[in-house]
């Protein structure tokens, strides 16, 4: 009930057990209200108009950049708005590709979401560079020791997730970044799952780039953020060209604005950017450290309860937060998921756009319950009850 007024989807679906926040979190009423405010009160373009409404919209837009920067302990000019974590990760990879040559090495891992690894597969194919995978330990954790084994003088980019969207485990990115920088390699961190759950300080982590999505942290869909250390970010060339990112345009050449604006070609996601600050303010009010504690406790509670059920295989570990992947042994997750849906439990089934890790686990996919601040123990108890029912239903096929 605590979140009843804050999240209209909860209000409108009182029996819903929402355990799919890893795919997209529920959206805040204050975010929706702010989008409405933009559309109804000053819904015009930004950075272009020379009239009052455009100034208001532009100020609201730029205020979010300041709020995001403060949230990450970054500088305002280090924040680029994109259409999602995917586009942020593609932007940085494509911009970096100019600096990748034959024989260079790019380090990644099988924990990656497709958007964190596929751009580098393309670069390696086109440039004759090598994609190198950090081996995982037995539990699926990425360790500093294993990272050291693959880091070489040829490493140019290290592209790793901060938190796996299948296992929910975190990467020791601070230690990895320190080592990578000793080899002058650039570190690109995928924060799509981590940023919603934990306090991230980019100065402390020292990563060069960090990408994440607004819609996984109570904000609007269609919006992402690319943080880039200013010197690095400003040294990259844009990959999209058009309105507002240029300075002087001549017949055969043009000059670009400085970062972040040279990476925001065309009319941006105005309403979404303006409203996103409401999500960040809310998360800060709730306290990210408390959110992490809450999500971690519920995750571990779910893991322990699931492990106690005969016929269930759990892939999450003691370091998992917010994500619990499991299977009913021998049952395809899509078949099992119908039981949960019948009981009003929303979870995800499949490879979660991270086929490398599901292959590493030796399965085609998993059931995945993902937990966020509005979930409580009763949601997990319902997940457990439904899992007992599913095991009973499939008992003849369980192997
Ligand atoms: N993972 C999931 O259900 P977008 O789709 O651009 O907002 O985020 C991409 C992305 C990048 N990295 C990680 C670690 C992610 O988990 C995601 C999105 C969703 O797990 C949708 S596939």
mmCIF file of C-alpha atoms and ligand atoms in Angstrom:
data_model
loop_
_atom_site.group_PDB
_atom_site.id
_atom_site.type_symbol
_atom_site.label_atom_id
_atom_site.label_comp_id
_atom_site.label_asym_id
_atom_site.label_seq_id
_atom_site.Cartn_x
_atom_site.Cartn_y
_atom_site.Cartn_z
ATOM 1 C CA UNK A 1 0.000 0.000 0.000
ATOM 2 C CA UNK A 2 2.981 2.254 0.607
ATOM 3 C CA UNK A 3 3.418 2.808 -3.121
ATOM 4 C CA UNK A 4 -0.274 2.807 -4.065
ATOM 5 C CA UNK A 5 -0.427 6.513 -4.879
ATOM 6 C CA UNK A 6 3.025 6.746 -6.417
ATOM 7 C CA UNK A 7 2.587 4.125 -9.151
ATOM 8 C CA UNK A 8 -0.699 4.241 -11.093
ATOM 9 C CA UNK A 9 -0.141 0.753 -12.525
ATOM 10 C CA UNK A 10 -0.308 -0.606 -8.964
ATOM 11 C CA UNK A 11 -3.463 1.410 -8.285
ATOM 12 C CA UNK A 12 -5.096 0.225 -11.501
ATOM 13 C CA UNK A 13 -4.051 -3.429 -11.047
ATOM 14 C CA UNK A 14 -4.422 -4.056 -7.309
ATOM 15 C CA UNK A 15 -3.846 -7.818 -7.641
ATOM 16 C CA UNK A 16 -0.795 -7.568 -9.877
ATOM 17 C CA UNK A 17 2.460 -9.083 -8.625
ATOM 18 C CA UNK A 18 4.975 -7.201 -10.736
ATOM 19 C CA UNK A 19 8.288 -9.018 -10.919
ATOM 20 C CA UNK A 20 9.551 -7.752 -14.268
ATOM 21 C CA UNK A 21 11.261 -4.495 -13.350
ATOM 22 C CA UNK A 22 14.501 -5.718 -14.952
ATOM 23 C CA UNK A 23 12.701 -5.382 -18.288
ATOM 24 C CA UNK A 24 11.061 -2.076 -17.356
ATOM 25 C CA UNK A 25 10.113 -0.654 -13.982
ATOM 26 C CA UNK A 26 6.718 0.778 -13.164
ATOM 27 C CA UNK A 27 6.396 4.474 -13.871
ATOM 28 C CA UNK A 28 5.901 7.153 -11.254
ATOM 29 C CA UNK A 29 2.794 9.335 -11.147
ATOM 30 C CA UNK A 30 5.081 12.365 -10.757
ATOM 31 C CA UNK A 31 6.918 11.418 -13.984
ATOM 32 C CA UNK A 32 3.614 11.123 -15.847
ATOM 33 C CA UNK A 33 2.437 14.432 -14.357
ATOM 34 C CA UNK A 34 5.634 16.148 -15.446
ATOM 35 C CA UNK A 35 5.273 14.832 -19.007
ATOM 36 C CA UNK A 36 1.719 16.112 -18.964
ATOM 37 C CA UNK A 37 2.906 19.479 -17.686
ATOM 38 C CA UNK A 38 5.314 19.753 -20.625
ATOM 39 C CA UNK A 39 2.731 18.737 -23.222
ATOM 40 C CA UNK A 40 -0.021 20.968 -21.831
ATOM 41 C CA UNK A 41 1.890 24.031 -20.620
ATOM 42 C CA UNK A 42 5.043 24.563 -22.667
ATOM 43 C CA UNK A 43 5.152 21.743 -25.245
ATOM 44 C CA UNK A 44 7.474 23.360 -27.785
ATOM 45 C CA UNK A 45 10.966 22.632 -29.109
ATOM 46 C CA UNK A 46 14.133 23.228 -27.094
ATOM 47 C CA UNK A 47 17.344 25.144 -27.860
ATOM 48 C CA UNK A 48 15.799 26.715 -30.974
ATOM 49 C CA UNK A 49 12.954 29.108 -30.223
ATOM 50 C CA UNK A 50 13.553 32.735 -29.310
ATOM 51 C CA UNK A 51 10.400 33.067 -27.218
ATOM 52 C CA UNK A 52 9.322 32.480 -23.619
ATOM 53 C CA UNK A 53 7.833 28.974 -23.944
ATOM 54 C CA UNK A 54 10.929 27.671 -25.658
ATOM 55 C CA UNK A 55 13.083 29.155 -22.892
ATOM 56 C CA UNK A 56 10.948 27.393 -20.262
ATOM 57 C CA UNK A 57 11.149 24.043 -22.085
ATOM 58 C CA UNK A 58 14.912 24.436 -22.655
ATOM 59 C CA UNK A 59 15.516 25.299 -18.991
ATOM 60 C CA UNK A 60 13.483 22.268 -17.851
ATOM 61 C CA UNK A 61 15.425 20.055 -20.279
ATOM 62 C CA UNK A 62 18.819 21.327 -19.146
ATOM 63 C CA UNK A 63 17.798 21.117 -15.490
ATOM 64 C CA UNK A 64 17.449 17.332 -15.912
ATOM 65 C CA UNK A 65 20.994 17.182 -17.251
ATOM 66 C CA UNK A 66 22.123 18.867 -14.025
ATOM 67 C CA UNK A 67 20.054 16.490 -11.875
ATOM 68 C CA UNK A 68 21.470 13.418 -13.676
ATOM 69 C CA UNK A 69 25.012 14.764 -13.389
ATOM 70 C CA UNK A 70 24.634 15.345 -9.637
ATOM 71 C CA UNK A 71 23.074 11.894 -9.231
ATOM 72 C CA UNK A 72 26.203 10.290 -10.770
ATOM 73 C CA UNK A 73 28.722 12.781 -9.337
ATOM 74 C CA UNK A 74 29.525 13.868 -12.889
ATOM 75 C CA UNK A 75 29.762 17.225 -14.648
ATOM 76 C CA UNK A 76 26.720 18.503 -16.503
ATOM 77 C CA UNK A 77 28.583 18.562 -19.830
ATOM 78 C CA UNK A 78 29.396 14.850 -19.370
ATOM 79 C CA UNK A 79 25.746 13.783 -19.747
ATOM 80 C CA UNK A 80 24.373 12.859 -23.199
ATOM 81 C CA UNK A 81 20.703 11.985 -23.641
ATOM 82 C CA UNK A 82 20.047 9.047 -25.961
ATOM 83 C CA UNK A 83 17.033 6.881 -26.726
ATOM 84 C CA UNK A 84 18.101 4.153 -24.280
ATOM 85 C CA UNK A 85 21.013 2.160 -22.923
ATOM 86 C CA UNK A 86 21.176 0.336 -26.261
ATOM 87 C CA UNK A 87 21.662 3.524 -28.250
ATOM 88 C CA UNK A 88 24.121 4.877 -25.660
ATOM 89 C CA UNK A 89 26.224 1.699 -25.897
ATOM 90 C CA UNK A 90 26.091 1.737 -29.696
ATOM 91 C CA UNK A 91 26.986 5.425 -29.796
ATOM 92 C CA UNK A 92 30.119 5.007 -27.728
ATOM 93 C CA UNK A 93 31.199 1.791 -29.506
ATOM 94 C CA UNK A 94 30.742 3.287 -32.975
ATOM 95 C CA UNK A 95 32.511 6.489 -32.015
ATOM 96 C CA UNK A 96 35.390 4.545 -30.476
ATOM 97 C CA UNK A 97 35.718 2.312 -33.541
ATOM 98 C CA UNK A 98 37.710 5.043 -35.356
ATOM 99 C CA UNK A 99 40.463 4.403 -32.837
ATOM 100 C CA UNK A 100 40.454 0.594 -33.145
ATOM 101 C CA UNK A 101 43.010 -1.001 -35.463
ATOM 102 C CA UNK A 102 43.939 -4.466 -36.682
ATOM 103 C CA UNK A 103 45.326 -6.606 -33.868
ATOM 104 C CA UNK A 104 43.831 -4.466 -31.085
ATOM 105 C CA UNK A 105 41.932 -6.295 -28.371
ATOM 106 C CA UNK A 106 38.543 -5.550 -26.849
ATOM 107 C CA UNK A 107 37.662 -7.256 -23.585
ATOM 108 C CA UNK A 108 34.099 -8.259 -22.814
ATOM 109 C CA UNK A 109 32.263 -11.103 -21.040
ATOM 110 C CA UNK A 110 29.498 -13.638 -21.606
ATOM 111 C CA UNK A 111 27.490 -11.807 -18.942
ATOM 112 C CA UNK A 112 26.789 -8.991 -21.406
ATOM 113 C CA UNK A 113 23.435 -7.966 -22.734
ATOM 114 C CA UNK A 114 23.466 -8.119 -26.552
ATOM 115 C CA UNK A 115 23.725 -4.318 -26.730
ATOM 116 C CA UNK A 116 27.012 -4.367 -24.819
ATOM 117 C CA UNK A 117 28.722 -7.071 -26.889
ATOM 118 C CA UNK A 118 27.289 -7.012 -30.426
ATOM 119 C CA UNK A 119 28.594 -3.528 -31.342
ATOM 120 C CA UNK A 120 32.123 -4.789 -30.578
ATOM 121 C CA UNK A 121 31.602 -7.963 -32.611
ATOM 122 C CA UNK A 122 30.900 -5.699 -35.587
ATOM 123 C CA UNK A 123 33.951 -3.526 -34.918
ATOM 124 C CA UNK A 124 36.198 -6.575 -34.587
ATOM 125 C CA UNK A 125 34.897 -8.035 -37.855
ATOM 126 C CA UNK A 126 35.402 -4.734 -39.704
ATOM 127 C CA UNK A 127 38.746 -3.754 -38.203
ATOM 128 C CA UNK A 128 40.473 -7.107 -37.715
ATOM 129 C CA UNK A 129 40.508 -6.556 -33.950
ATOM 130 C CA UNK A 130 40.021 -9.381 -31.445
ATOM 131 C CA UNK A 131 37.168 -9.841 -29.007
ATOM 132 C CA UNK A 132 38.438 -11.399 -25.785
ATOM 133 C CA UNK A 133 36.140 -12.870 -23.123
ATOM 134 C CA UNK A 134 36.978 -12.749 -19.420
ATOM 135 C CA UNK A 135 36.403 -16.300 -18.146
ATOM 136 C CA UNK A 136 33.770 -16.471 -15.378
ATOM 137 C CA UNK A 137 34.228 -18.405 -12.159
ATOM 138 C CA UNK A 138 32.055 -21.476 -11.433
ATOM 139 C CA UNK A 139 29.174 -19.369 -10.126
ATOM 140 C CA UNK A 140 29.155 -16.996 -13.080
ATOM 141 C CA UNK A 141 31.046 -14.179 -11.365
ATOM 142 C CA UNK A 142 33.511 -11.954 -13.144
ATOM 143 C CA UNK A 143 36.604 -11.709 -10.929
ATOM 144 C CA UNK A 144 39.562 -9.336 -10.935
ATOM 145 C CA UNK A 145 41.898 -12.350 -11.025
ATOM 146 C CA UNK A 146 40.323 -13.611 -14.251
ATOM 147 C CA UNK A 147 40.324 -10.119 -15.734
ATOM 148 C CA UNK A 148 44.075 -9.884 -15.163
ATOM 149 C CA UNK A 149 44.504 -13.042 -17.263
ATOM 150 C CA UNK A 150 43.070 -11.398 -20.390
ATOM 151 C CA UNK A 151 44.328 -7.824 -20.026
ATOM 152 C CA UNK A 152 47.305 -7.143 -22.319
ATOM 153 C CA UNK A 153 49.198 -4.232 -23.870
ATOM 154 C CA UNK A 154 46.914 -4.679 -26.897
ATOM 155 C CA UNK A 155 43.702 -4.064 -24.908
ATOM 156 C CA UNK A 156 42.055 -0.901 -26.231
ATOM 157 C CA UNK A 157 38.528 -1.141 -24.829
ATOM 158 C CA UNK A 158 37.005 -2.953 -21.860
ATOM 159 C CA UNK A 159 33.235 -3.236 -22.260
ATOM 160 C CA UNK A 160 31.563 -4.835 -19.253
ATOM 161 C CA UNK A 161 28.246 -4.820 -17.490
ATOM 162 C CA UNK A 162 28.037 -3.517 -13.930
ATOM 163 C CA UNK A 163 25.234 -5.982 -13.177
ATOM 164 C CA UNK A 164 24.100 -8.985 -15.195
ATOM 165 C CA UNK A 165 20.451 -8.938 -16.263
ATOM 166 C CA UNK A 166 20.331 -12.740 -15.945
ATOM 167 C CA UNK A 167 22.352 -13.490 -12.807
ATOM 168 C CA UNK A 168 22.024 -10.156 -10.989
ATOM 169 C CA UNK A 169 25.662 -10.344 -9.883
ATOM 170 C CA UNK A 170 27.871 -7.259 -9.970
ATOM 171 C CA UNK A 171 31.252 -6.720 -11.594
ATOM 172 C CA UNK A 172 34.210 -5.363 -9.555
ATOM 173 C CA UNK A 173 34.443 -2.513 -12.040
ATOM 174 C CA UNK A 174 36.488 -0.128 -9.895
ATOM 175 C CA UNK A 175 39.408 -2.551 -9.579
ATOM 176 C CA UNK A 176 39.054 -3.577 -13.227
ATOM 177 C CA UNK A 177 39.064 0.059 -14.356
ATOM 178 C CA UNK A 178 42.246 0.767 -12.403
ATOM 179 C CA UNK A 179 43.990 -2.147 -14.124
ATOM 180 C CA UNK A 180 42.604 -1.235 -17.561
ATOM 181 C CA UNK A 181 43.815 2.355 -17.205
ATOM 182 C CA UNK A 182 47.325 1.128 -16.443
ATOM 183 C CA UNK A 183 47.224 -0.222 -20.027
ATOM 184 C CA UNK A 184 45.584 2.975 -21.344
ATOM 185 C CA UNK A 185 42.424 1.077 -22.220
ATOM 186 C CA UNK A 186 39.004 2.777 -22.250
ATOM 187 C CA UNK A 187 36.352 1.327 -19.913
ATOM 188 C CA UNK A 188 32.724 1.295 -21.048
ATOM 189 C CA UNK A 189 30.342 0.174 -18.297
ATOM 190 C CA UNK A 190 26.801 -0.976 -18.951
ATOM 191 C CA UNK A 191 24.808 0.301 -15.990
ATOM 192 C CA UNK A 192 21.320 -0.544 -17.273
ATOM 193 C CA UNK A 193 20.642 -2.958 -14.392
ATOM 194 C CA UNK A 194 22.960 -1.508 -11.751
ATOM 195 C CA UNK A 195 22.018 2.179 -11.785
ATOM 196 C CA UNK A 196 18.384 1.551 -10.692
ATOM 197 C CA UNK A 197 19.506 -0.448 -7.639
ATOM 198 C CA UNK A 198 22.706 1.066 -6.306
ATOM 199 C CA UNK A 199 24.429 4.393 -5.699
ATOM 200 C CA UNK A 200 26.848 4.956 -8.567
ATOM 201 C CA UNK A 201 29.621 7.519 -8.309
ATOM 202 C CA UNK A 202 31.376 7.746 -11.665
ATOM 203 C CA UNK A 203 34.315 9.667 -10.244
ATOM 204 C CA UNK A 204 34.900 6.969 -7.653
ATOM 205 C CA UNK A 205 34.543 4.106 -10.177
ATOM 206 C CA UNK A 206 36.613 6.128 -12.666
ATOM 207 C CA UNK A 207 34.972 4.428 -15.674
ATOM 208 C CA UNK A 208 35.274 6.370 -18.925
ATOM 209 C CA UNK A 209 31.711 5.739 -20.066
ATOM 210 C CA UNK A 210 28.514 4.563 -18.400
ATOM 211 C CA UNK A 211 25.229 3.805 -20.155
ATOM 212 C CA UNK A 212 21.761 3.290 -18.682
ATOM 213 C CA UNK A 213 18.029 3.600 -19.393
ATOM 214 C CA UNK A 214 15.444 5.833 -17.717
ATOM 215 C CA UNK A 215 12.608 3.324 -18.040
ATOM 216 C CA UNK A 216 14.280 0.812 -15.718
ATOM 217 C CA UNK A 217 14.460 3.384 -12.912
ATOM 218 C CA UNK A 218 10.866 4.663 -12.653
ATOM 219 C CA UNK A 219 11.300 7.085 -15.543
ATOM 220 C CA UNK A 220 9.860 7.354 -19.041
ATOM 221 C CA UNK A 221 10.471 4.943 -21.908
ATOM 222 C CA UNK A 222 12.573 5.899 -24.943
ATOM 223 C CA UNK A 223 15.269 7.670 -22.949
ATOM 224 C CA UNK A 224 18.789 6.703 -21.972
ATOM 225 C CA UNK A 225 21.929 8.358 -20.709
ATOM 226 C CA UNK A 226 25.517 8.138 -21.814
ATOM 227 C CA UNK A 227 27.924 9.498 -19.233
ATOM 228 C CA UNK A 228 31.401 10.133 -20.630
ATOM 229 C CA UNK A 229 34.484 11.542 -18.913
ATOM 230 C CA UNK A 230 34.630 14.925 -20.593
ATOM 231 C CA UNK A 231 38.071 14.723 -22.168
ATOM 232 C CA UNK A 232 37.256 11.312 -23.640
ATOM 233 C CA UNK A 233 33.713 12.178 -24.646
ATOM 234 C CA UNK A 234 34.639 15.424 -26.347
ATOM 235 C CA UNK A 235 37.413 13.710 -28.284
ATOM 236 C CA UNK A 236 34.910 11.396 -30.014
ATOM 237 C CA UNK A 237 33.211 12.165 -33.281
ATOM 238 C CA UNK A 238 29.415 12.034 -33.465
ATOM 239 C CA UNK A 239 27.677 9.229 -35.353
ATOM 240 C CA UNK A 240 24.494 11.151 -36.113
ATOM 241 C CA UNK A 241 24.362 14.478 -37.909
ATOM 242 C CA UNK A 242 21.584 17.015 -38.166
ATOM 243 C CA UNK A 243 19.835 19.804 -36.330
ATOM 244 C CA UNK A 244 21.344 21.513 -33.310
ATOM 245 C CA UNK A 245 24.575 19.485 -33.080
ATOM 246 C CA UNK A 246 26.483 21.623 -35.566
ATOM 247 C CA UNK A 247 28.190 25.015 -35.441
ATOM 248 C CA UNK A 248 29.051 26.215 -38.930
ATOM 249 C CA UNK A 249 27.796 24.348 -42.012
ATOM 250 C CA UNK A 250 29.501 24.951 -45.343
ATOM 251 C CA UNK A 251 28.981 23.212 -48.693
ATOM 252 C CA UNK A 252 31.480 20.420 -48.157
ATOM 253 C CA UNK A 253 32.242 20.467 -44.462
ATOM 254 C CA UNK A 254 30.763 21.431 -41.111
ATOM 255 C CA UNK A 255 31.932 21.997 -37.567
ATOM 256 C CA UNK A 256 30.270 20.492 -34.526
ATOM 257 C CA UNK A 257 29.323 21.823 -31.133
ATOM 258 C CA UNK A 258 31.215 20.616 -28.094
ATOM 259 C CA UNK A 259 29.980 17.573 -26.148
ATOM 260 C CA UNK A 260 27.335 16.774 -25.046
ATOM 261 C CA UNK A 261 25.430 18.680 -27.746
ATOM 262 C CA UNK A 262 27.291 17.205 -30.726
ATOM 263 C CA UNK A 263 25.821 13.821 -29.729
ATOM 264 C CA UNK A 264 22.202 15.028 -29.572
ATOM 265 C CA UNK A 265 21.290 15.543 -33.236
ATOM 266 C CA UNK A 266 17.691 16.413 -34.060
ATOM 267 C CA UNK A 267 14.766 17.211 -31.804
ATOM 268 C CA UNK A 268 15.448 15.248 -28.636
ATOM 269 C CA UNK A 269 13.137 13.317 -26.292
ATOM 270 C CA UNK A 270 11.933 16.553 -24.732
ATOM 271 C CA UNK A 271 9.026 15.376 -22.566
ATOM 272 C CA UNK A 272 10.954 12.291 -21.449
ATOM 273 C CA UNK A 273 14.076 14.209 -20.492
ATOM 274 C CA UNK A 274 12.076 16.849 -18.637
ATOM 275 C CA UNK A 275 10.138 14.200 -16.691
ATOM 276 C CA UNK A 276 13.135 11.979 -15.913
ATOM 277 C CA UNK A 277 14.351 14.285 -13.163
ATOM 278 C CA UNK A 278 11.230 13.440 -11.146
ATOM 279 C CA UNK A 279 12.311 9.770 -11.117
ATOM 280 C CA UNK A 280 15.794 10.647 -9.948
ATOM 281 C CA UNK A 281 14.505 12.967 -7.239
ATOM 282 C CA UNK A 282 12.229 10.165 -6.022
ATOM 283 C CA UNK A 283 15.055 7.593 -5.985
ATOM 284 C CA UNK A 284 17.261 10.003 -4.073
ATOM 285 C CA UNK A 285 14.501 10.650 -1.551
ATOM 286 C CA UNK A 286 14.082 6.908 -1.032
ATOM 287 C CA UNK A 287 17.894 6.607 -0.708
ATOM 288 C CA UNK A 288 19.730 4.345 -3.157
ATOM 289 C CA UNK A 289 21.590 2.575 -0.349
ATOM 290 C CA UNK A 290 18.274 1.611 1.267
ATOM 291 C CA UNK A 291 16.887 0.542 -2.113
ATOM 292 C CA UNK A 292 19.906 -1.735 -2.608
ATOM 293 C CA UNK A 293 19.479 -3.252 0.875
ATOM 294 C CA UNK A 294 15.765 -3.830 0.303
ATOM 295 C CA UNK A 295 16.208 -5.337 -3.166
ATOM 296 C CA UNK A 296 19.119 -7.502 -2.020
ATOM 297 C CA UNK A 297 17.192 -8.880 0.974
ATOM 298 C CA UNK A 298 14.145 -9.753 -1.113
ATOM 299 C CA UNK A 299 16.347 -11.310 -3.801
ATOM 300 C CA UNK A 300 18.136 -13.517 -1.307
ATOM 301 C CA UNK A 301 14.828 -14.445 0.353
ATOM 302 C CA UNK A 302 13.474 -15.529 -3.059
ATOM 303 C CA UNK A 303 16.641 -17.480 -3.879
ATOM 304 C CA UNK A 304 16.547 -19.409 -0.601
ATOM 305 C CA UNK A 305 12.835 -20.203 -0.876
ATOM 306 C CA UNK A 306 13.176 -21.319 -4.501
ATOM 307 C CA UNK A 307 16.178 -23.497 -3.716
ATOM 308 C CA UNK A 308 14.101 -25.329 -1.126
ATOM 309 C CA UNK A 309 11.581 -26.469 -3.753
ATOM 310 C CA UNK A 310 12.253 -29.873 -5.305
ATOM 311 C CA UNK A 311 12.576 -29.672 -9.078
ATOM 312 C CA UNK A 312 13.758 -26.034 -9.170
ATOM 313 C CA UNK A 313 17.180 -24.993 -10.362
ATOM 314 C CA UNK A 314 18.318 -21.522 -9.263
ATOM 315 C CA UNK A 315 21.058 -19.677 -11.169
ATOM 316 C CA UNK A 316 21.242 -16.555 -8.994
ATOM 317 C CA UNK A 317 23.974 -16.401 -6.370
ATOM 318 C CA UNK A 318 24.606 -14.885 -2.943
ATOM 319 C CA UNK A 319 25.765 -11.693 -4.653
ATOM 320 C CA UNK A 320 22.663 -11.336 -6.839
ATOM 321 C CA UNK A 321 20.540 -8.236 -6.323
ATOM 322 C CA UNK A 322 17.192 -7.548 -7.935
ATOM 323 C CA UNK A 323 17.338 -10.501 -10.344
ATOM 324 C CA UNK A 324 16.434 -14.140 -9.676
ATOM 325 C CA UNK A 325 16.827 -16.500 -12.620
ATOM 326 C CA UNK A 326 15.605 -20.046 -12.205
ATOM 327 C CA UNK A 327 14.024 -22.945 -14.051
ATOM 328 C CA UNK A 328 11.747 -25.833 -13.316
ATOM 329 C CA UNK A 329 14.128 -28.592 -14.347
ATOM 330 C CA UNK A 330 13.396 -29.885 -17.849
ATOM 331 C CA UNK A 331 10.503 -27.494 -18.436
ATOM 332 C CA UNK A 332 10.853 -24.764 -21.035
ATOM 333 C CA UNK A 333 10.553 -21.393 -19.268
ATOM 334 C CA UNK A 334 7.895 -20.229 -21.740
ATOM 335 C CA UNK A 335 5.714 -23.217 -20.779
ATOM 336 C CA UNK A 336 6.255 -22.639 -17.070
ATOM 337 C CA UNK A 337 5.560 -18.909 -17.364
ATOM 338 C CA UNK A 338 1.894 -19.533 -18.263
ATOM 339 C CA UNK A 339 1.248 -20.737 -14.701
ATOM 340 C CA UNK A 340 2.597 -17.498 -13.264
ATOM 341 C CA UNK A 341 0.587 -15.403 -15.683
ATOM 342 C CA UNK A 342 -2.615 -17.207 -14.656
ATOM 343 C CA UNK A 343 -1.878 -16.164 -11.083
ATOM 344 C CA UNK A 344 -1.331 -12.519 -11.957
ATOM 345 C CA UNK A 345 2.434 -12.717 -11.559
ATOM 346 C CA UNK A 346 4.390 -10.813 -14.197
ATOM 347 C CA UNK A 347 7.834 -12.234 -14.810
ATOM 348 C CA UNK A 348 10.049 -12.733 -17.823
ATOM 349 C CA UNK A 349 10.952 -15.996 -19.556
ATOM 350 C CA UNK A 350 13.600 -16.575 -22.216
ATOM 351 C CA UNK A 351 17.179 -15.593 -22.887
ATOM 352 C CA UNK A 352 16.647 -11.966 -21.775
ATOM 353 C CA UNK A 353 18.655 -10.619 -24.751
ATOM 354 C CA UNK A 354 21.753 -12.154 -23.172
ATOM 355 C CA UNK A 355 22.137 -15.438 -25.018
ATOM 356 C CA UNK A 356 25.811 -15.842 -24.161
ATOM 357 C CA UNK A 357 25.125 -16.270 -20.459
ATOM 358 C CA UNK A 358 22.108 -18.565 -20.914
ATOM 359 C CA UNK A 359 24.308 -20.716 -23.204
ATOM 360 C CA UNK A 360 27.021 -20.628 -20.529
ATOM 361 C CA UNK A 361 24.413 -21.864 -18.035
ATOM 362 C CA UNK A 362 23.606 -24.665 -20.499
ATOM 363 C CA UNK A 363 19.954 -23.678 -20.974
ATOM 364 C CA UNK A 364 17.913 -22.062 -23.741
ATOM 365 C CA UNK A 365 16.456 -19.601 -21.274
ATOM 366 C CA UNK A 366 15.317 -19.019 -17.717
ATOM 367 C CA UNK A 367 12.375 -17.758 -15.764
ATOM 368 C CA UNK A 368 13.377 -14.429 -14.311
ATOM 369 C CA UNK A 369 11.799 -12.596 -11.396
ATOM 370 C CA UNK A 370 13.143 -9.081 -11.069
ATOM 371 C CA UNK A 371 12.583 -7.098 -7.927
ATOM 372 C CA UNK A 372 12.385 -3.401 -7.198
ATOM 373 C CA UNK A 373 11.604 -0.994 -4.389
ATOM 374 C CA UNK A 374 7.803 -1.426 -4.572
ATOM 375 C CA UNK A 375 7.982 -5.217 -4.105
ATOM 376 C CA UNK A 376 7.639 -6.813 -0.685
ATOM 377 C CA UNK A 377 7.833 -10.230 0.953
ATOM 378 C CA UNK A 378 4.224 -11.035 0.027
ATOM 379 C CA UNK A 379 5.135 -10.718 -3.689
ATOM 380 C CA UNK A 380 7.916 -13.252 -3.210
ATOM 381 C CA UNK A 381 5.631 -15.560 -1.218
ATOM 382 C CA UNK A 382 3.177 -15.506 -4.127
ATOM 383 C CA UNK A 383 6.028 -16.327 -6.525
ATOM 384 C CA UNK A 384 6.952 -19.281 -4.333
ATOM 385 C CA UNK A 385 3.341 -20.529 -4.077
ATOM 386 C CA UNK A 386 3.018 -20.354 -7.868
ATOM 387 C CA UNK A 387 6.314 -22.216 -8.298
ATOM 388 C CA UNK A 388 5.061 -25.026 -6.040
ATOM 389 C CA UNK A 389 1.890 -25.206 -8.163
ATOM 390 C CA UNK A 390 3.952 -25.212 -11.381
ATOM 391 C CA UNK A 391 6.186 -28.021 -10.090
ATOM 392 C CA UNK A 392 3.122 -30.047 -9.179
ATOM 393 C CA UNK A 393 1.579 -29.397 -12.616
ATOM 394 C CA UNK A 394 4.746 -30.391 -14.508
ATOM 395 C CA UNK A 395 5.812 -33.154 -12.099
ATOM 396 C CA UNK A 396 5.763 -35.932 -14.733
ATOM 397 C CA UNK A 397 8.144 -33.991 -16.973
ATOM 398 C CA UNK A 398 10.554 -32.650 -14.372
ATOM 399 C CA UNK A 399 13.988 -34.191 -14.805
HETATM 400 N N1 LIG B 1 17.447 -5.492 -20.559
HETATM 401 C C1 LIG B 1 15.813 -7.073 -19.741
HETATM 402 O O1 LIG B 1 14.684 -7.536 -19.656
HETATM 403 P P1 LIG B 1 17.356 -0.829 -23.317
HETATM 404 O O2 LIG B 1 16.534 -1.937 -23.899
HETATM 405 O O3 LIG B 1 18.114 -0.065 -24.339
HETATM 406 O O4 LIG B 1 16.597 0.031 -22.368
HETATM 407 O O5 LIG B 1 18.437 -1.550 -22.365
HETATM 408 C C2 LIG B 1 19.346 -2.483 -22.902
HETATM 409 C C3 LIG B 1 20.056 -3.226 -21.816
HETATM 410 C C4 LIG B 1 21.417 -3.080 -21.694
HETATM 411 N N2 LIG B 1 22.086 -3.697 -20.713
HETATM 412 C C5 LIG B 1 21.490 -4.482 -19.818
HETATM 413 C C6 LIG B 1 22.299 -5.120 -18.736
HETATM 414 C C7 LIG B 1 20.105 -4.691 -19.894
HETATM 415 O O6 LIG B 1 19.518 -5.482 -19.002
HETATM 416 C C8 LIG B 1 19.367 -4.064 -20.931
HETATM 417 C C9 LIG B 1 17.907 -4.309 -21.087
HETATM 418 C C10 LIG B 1 16.018 -5.798 -20.517
HETATM 419 O O7 LIG B 1 16.784 -7.594 -19.187
HETATM 420 C C11 LIG B 1 15.383 -5.842 -21.862
HETATM 421 S S1 LIG B 1 16.136 -6.977 -22.958
#
